[in-house]
PDB file of C-alpha atoms in Angstrom:
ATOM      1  CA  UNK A   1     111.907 148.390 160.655  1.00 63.00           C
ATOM      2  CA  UNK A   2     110.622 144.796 161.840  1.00 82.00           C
ATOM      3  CA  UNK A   3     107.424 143.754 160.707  1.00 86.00           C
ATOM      4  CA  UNK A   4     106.545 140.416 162.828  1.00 91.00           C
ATOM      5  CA  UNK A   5     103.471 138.360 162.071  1.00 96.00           C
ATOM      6  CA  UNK A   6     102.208 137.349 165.589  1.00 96.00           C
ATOM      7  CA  UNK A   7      98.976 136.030 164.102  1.00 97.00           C
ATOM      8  CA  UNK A   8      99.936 132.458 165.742  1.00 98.00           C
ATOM      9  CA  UNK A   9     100.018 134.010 169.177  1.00 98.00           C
ATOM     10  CA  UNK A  10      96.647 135.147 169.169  1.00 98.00           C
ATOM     11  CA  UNK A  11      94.567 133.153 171.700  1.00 98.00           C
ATOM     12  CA  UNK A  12      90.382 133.412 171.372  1.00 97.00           C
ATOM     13  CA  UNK A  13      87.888 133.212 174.865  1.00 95.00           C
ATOM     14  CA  UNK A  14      85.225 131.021 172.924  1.00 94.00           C
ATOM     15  CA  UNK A  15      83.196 130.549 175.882  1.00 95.00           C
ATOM     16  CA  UNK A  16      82.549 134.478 176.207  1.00 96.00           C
ATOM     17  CA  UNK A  17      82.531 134.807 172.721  1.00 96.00           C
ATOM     18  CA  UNK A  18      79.538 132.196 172.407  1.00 94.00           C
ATOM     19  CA  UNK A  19      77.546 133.712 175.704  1.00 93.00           C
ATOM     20  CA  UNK A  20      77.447 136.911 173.945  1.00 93.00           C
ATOM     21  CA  UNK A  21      76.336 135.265 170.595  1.00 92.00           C
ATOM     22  CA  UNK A  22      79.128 136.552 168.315  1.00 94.00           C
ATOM     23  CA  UNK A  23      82.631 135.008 167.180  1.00 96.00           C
ATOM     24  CA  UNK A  24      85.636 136.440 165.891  1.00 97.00           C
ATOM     25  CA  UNK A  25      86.981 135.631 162.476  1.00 97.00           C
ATOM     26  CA  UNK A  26      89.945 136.804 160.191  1.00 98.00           C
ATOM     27  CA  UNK A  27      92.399 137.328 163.148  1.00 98.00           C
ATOM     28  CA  UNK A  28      95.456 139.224 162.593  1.00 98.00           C
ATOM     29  CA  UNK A  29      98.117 140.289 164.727  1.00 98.00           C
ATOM     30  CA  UNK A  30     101.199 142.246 163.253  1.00 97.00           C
ATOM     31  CA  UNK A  31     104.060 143.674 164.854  1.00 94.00           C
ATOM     32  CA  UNK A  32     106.273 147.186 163.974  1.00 90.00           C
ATOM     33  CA  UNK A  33     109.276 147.594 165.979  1.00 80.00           C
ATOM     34  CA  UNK A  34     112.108 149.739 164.426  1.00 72.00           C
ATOM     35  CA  UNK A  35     115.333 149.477 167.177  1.00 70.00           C
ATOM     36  CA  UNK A  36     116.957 152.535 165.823  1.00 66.00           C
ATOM     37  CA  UNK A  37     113.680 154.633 166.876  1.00 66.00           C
ATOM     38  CA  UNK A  38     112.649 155.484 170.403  1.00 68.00           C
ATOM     39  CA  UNK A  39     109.407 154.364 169.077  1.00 73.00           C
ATOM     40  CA  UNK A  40     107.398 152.281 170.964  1.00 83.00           C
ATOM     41  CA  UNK A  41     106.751 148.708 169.269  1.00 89.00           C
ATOM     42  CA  UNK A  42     102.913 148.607 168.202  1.00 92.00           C
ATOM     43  CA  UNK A  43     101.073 145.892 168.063  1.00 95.00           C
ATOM     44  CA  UNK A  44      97.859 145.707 165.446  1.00 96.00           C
ATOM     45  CA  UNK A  45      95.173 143.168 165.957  1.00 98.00           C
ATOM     46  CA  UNK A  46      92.739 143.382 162.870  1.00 98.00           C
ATOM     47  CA  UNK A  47      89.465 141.007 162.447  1.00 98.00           C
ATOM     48  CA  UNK A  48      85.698 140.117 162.388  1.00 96.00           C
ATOM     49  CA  UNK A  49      83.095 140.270 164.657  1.00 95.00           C
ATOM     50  CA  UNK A  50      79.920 137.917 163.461  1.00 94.00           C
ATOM     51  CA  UNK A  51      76.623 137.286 164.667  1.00 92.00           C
ATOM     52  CA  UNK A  52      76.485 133.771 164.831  1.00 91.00           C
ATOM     53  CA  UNK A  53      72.463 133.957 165.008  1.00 85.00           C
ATOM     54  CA  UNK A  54      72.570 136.709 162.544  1.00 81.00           C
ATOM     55  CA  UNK A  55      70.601 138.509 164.937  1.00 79.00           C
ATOM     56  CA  UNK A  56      71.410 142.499 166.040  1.00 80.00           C
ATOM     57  CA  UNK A  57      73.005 142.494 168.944  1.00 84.00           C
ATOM     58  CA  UNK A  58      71.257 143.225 172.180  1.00 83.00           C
ATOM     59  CA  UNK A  59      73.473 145.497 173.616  1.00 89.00           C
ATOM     60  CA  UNK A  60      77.151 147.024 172.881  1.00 93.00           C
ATOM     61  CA  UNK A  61      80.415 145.234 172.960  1.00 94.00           C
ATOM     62  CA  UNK A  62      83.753 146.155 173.646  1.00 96.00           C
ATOM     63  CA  UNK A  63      86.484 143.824 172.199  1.00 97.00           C
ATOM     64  CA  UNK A  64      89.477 143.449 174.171  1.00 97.00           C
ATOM     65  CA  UNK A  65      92.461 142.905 173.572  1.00 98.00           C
ATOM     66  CA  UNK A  66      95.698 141.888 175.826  1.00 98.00           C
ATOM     67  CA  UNK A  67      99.471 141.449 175.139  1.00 97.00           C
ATOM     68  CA  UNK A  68     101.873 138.777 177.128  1.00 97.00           C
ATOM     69  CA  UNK A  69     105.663 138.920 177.115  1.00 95.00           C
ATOM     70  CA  UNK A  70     107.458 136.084 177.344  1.00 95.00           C
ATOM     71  CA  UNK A  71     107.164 135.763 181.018  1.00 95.00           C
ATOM     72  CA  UNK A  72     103.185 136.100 181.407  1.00 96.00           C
ATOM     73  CA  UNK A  73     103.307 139.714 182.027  1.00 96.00           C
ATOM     74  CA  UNK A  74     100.123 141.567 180.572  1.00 97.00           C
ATOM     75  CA  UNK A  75     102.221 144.180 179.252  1.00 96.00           C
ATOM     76  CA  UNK A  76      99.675 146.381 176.720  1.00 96.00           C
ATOM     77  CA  UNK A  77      96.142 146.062 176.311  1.00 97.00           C
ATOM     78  CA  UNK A  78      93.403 147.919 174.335  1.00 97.00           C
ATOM     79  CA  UNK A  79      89.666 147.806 173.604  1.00 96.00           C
ATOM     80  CA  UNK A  80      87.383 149.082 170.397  1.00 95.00           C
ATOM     81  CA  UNK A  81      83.431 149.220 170.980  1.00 94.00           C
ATOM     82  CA  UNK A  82      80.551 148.202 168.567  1.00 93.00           C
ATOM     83  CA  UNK A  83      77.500 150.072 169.012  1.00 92.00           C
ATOM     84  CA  UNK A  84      74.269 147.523 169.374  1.00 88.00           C
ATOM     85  CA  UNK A  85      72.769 150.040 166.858  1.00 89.00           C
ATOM     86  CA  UNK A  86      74.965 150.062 164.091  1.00 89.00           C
ATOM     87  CA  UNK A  87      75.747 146.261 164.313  1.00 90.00           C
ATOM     88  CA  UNK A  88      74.187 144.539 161.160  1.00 88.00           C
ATOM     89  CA  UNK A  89      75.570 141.173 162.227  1.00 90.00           C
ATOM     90  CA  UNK A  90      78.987 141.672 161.073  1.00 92.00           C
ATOM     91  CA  UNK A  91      81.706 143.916 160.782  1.00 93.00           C
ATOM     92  CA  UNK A  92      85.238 144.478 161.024  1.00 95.00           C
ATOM     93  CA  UNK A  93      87.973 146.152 163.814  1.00 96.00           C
ATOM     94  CA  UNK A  94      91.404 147.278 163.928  1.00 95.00           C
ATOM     95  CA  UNK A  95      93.049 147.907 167.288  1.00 96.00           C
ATOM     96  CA  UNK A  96      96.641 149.415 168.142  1.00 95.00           C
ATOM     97  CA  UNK A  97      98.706 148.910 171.365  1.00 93.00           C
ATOM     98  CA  UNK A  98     101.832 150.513 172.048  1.00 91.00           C
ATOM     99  CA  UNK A  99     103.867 148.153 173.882  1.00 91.00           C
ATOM    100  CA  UNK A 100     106.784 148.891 176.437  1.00 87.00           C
ATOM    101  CA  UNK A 101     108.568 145.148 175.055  1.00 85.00           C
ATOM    102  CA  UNK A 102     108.669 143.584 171.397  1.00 83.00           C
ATOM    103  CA  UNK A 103     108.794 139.989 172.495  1.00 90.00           C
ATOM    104  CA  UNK A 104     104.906 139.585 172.699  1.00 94.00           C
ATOM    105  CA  UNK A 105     104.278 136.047 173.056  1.00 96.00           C
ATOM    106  CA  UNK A 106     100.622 135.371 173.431  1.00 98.00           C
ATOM    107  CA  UNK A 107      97.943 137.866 172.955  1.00 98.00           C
ATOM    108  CA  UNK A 108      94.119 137.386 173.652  1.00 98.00           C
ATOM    109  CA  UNK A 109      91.207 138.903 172.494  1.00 98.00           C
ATOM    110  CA  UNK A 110      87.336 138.739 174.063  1.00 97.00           C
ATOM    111  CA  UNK A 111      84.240 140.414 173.866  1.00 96.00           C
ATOM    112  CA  UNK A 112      82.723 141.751 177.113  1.00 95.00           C
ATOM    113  CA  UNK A 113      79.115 143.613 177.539  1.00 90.00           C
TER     114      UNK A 113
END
């Protein structure tokens, strides 16, 4: 079984990051692709989400999260949501995509309301 670190690939949206007052920290990105399975490859993006005015949020988030092949194809994607409630200005995510392809190239992750 492969086990690729794709950590490098990951690509951040700053500006929506910063609009919705939070950042992203302690990105991972980790590939598990066995060619002798009919397993699809998954992809698992671990990390942070901080208040960066250590302020609750004011509403939910969903994180999300895409996957590019090596010709620009979105080719997975996934989401995780943080409930405004429970948000004490930081905490921590791990999100799975199954992906059709193993050569994931770029993958981006942003917050949206």
């Amino acid at each position: 079984m492969a086990h690729v670190d794709l950590t490098s690939a990951i690509e951040q949206m700053e500006m929506m990051e910063e609009r919705l007052g939070i950042t992203f920290g302690g990105l991972s990105a980790f590939l598990d692709h066995d060619e002798d399975d009919d397993w699809e490859p998954t992809l698992t993006v671990t990390g942070e989400i901080i208040s960066t005015s250590g302020d609750p949020l004011e509403e939910d988030i969903e994180i999300k999260i895409a996957a590019y092949d090596s010709q620009g194809r979105v080719v997975a994607k996934a989401s995780e949501y943080i409930d405004e409630e429970s948000f004490a200005g930081f905490d921590v995510f791990d999100v799975s995509l199954e992906t059709p392809v193993a050569d994931i190239v770029r993958i981006r992750i942003f917050p949206v309301k």
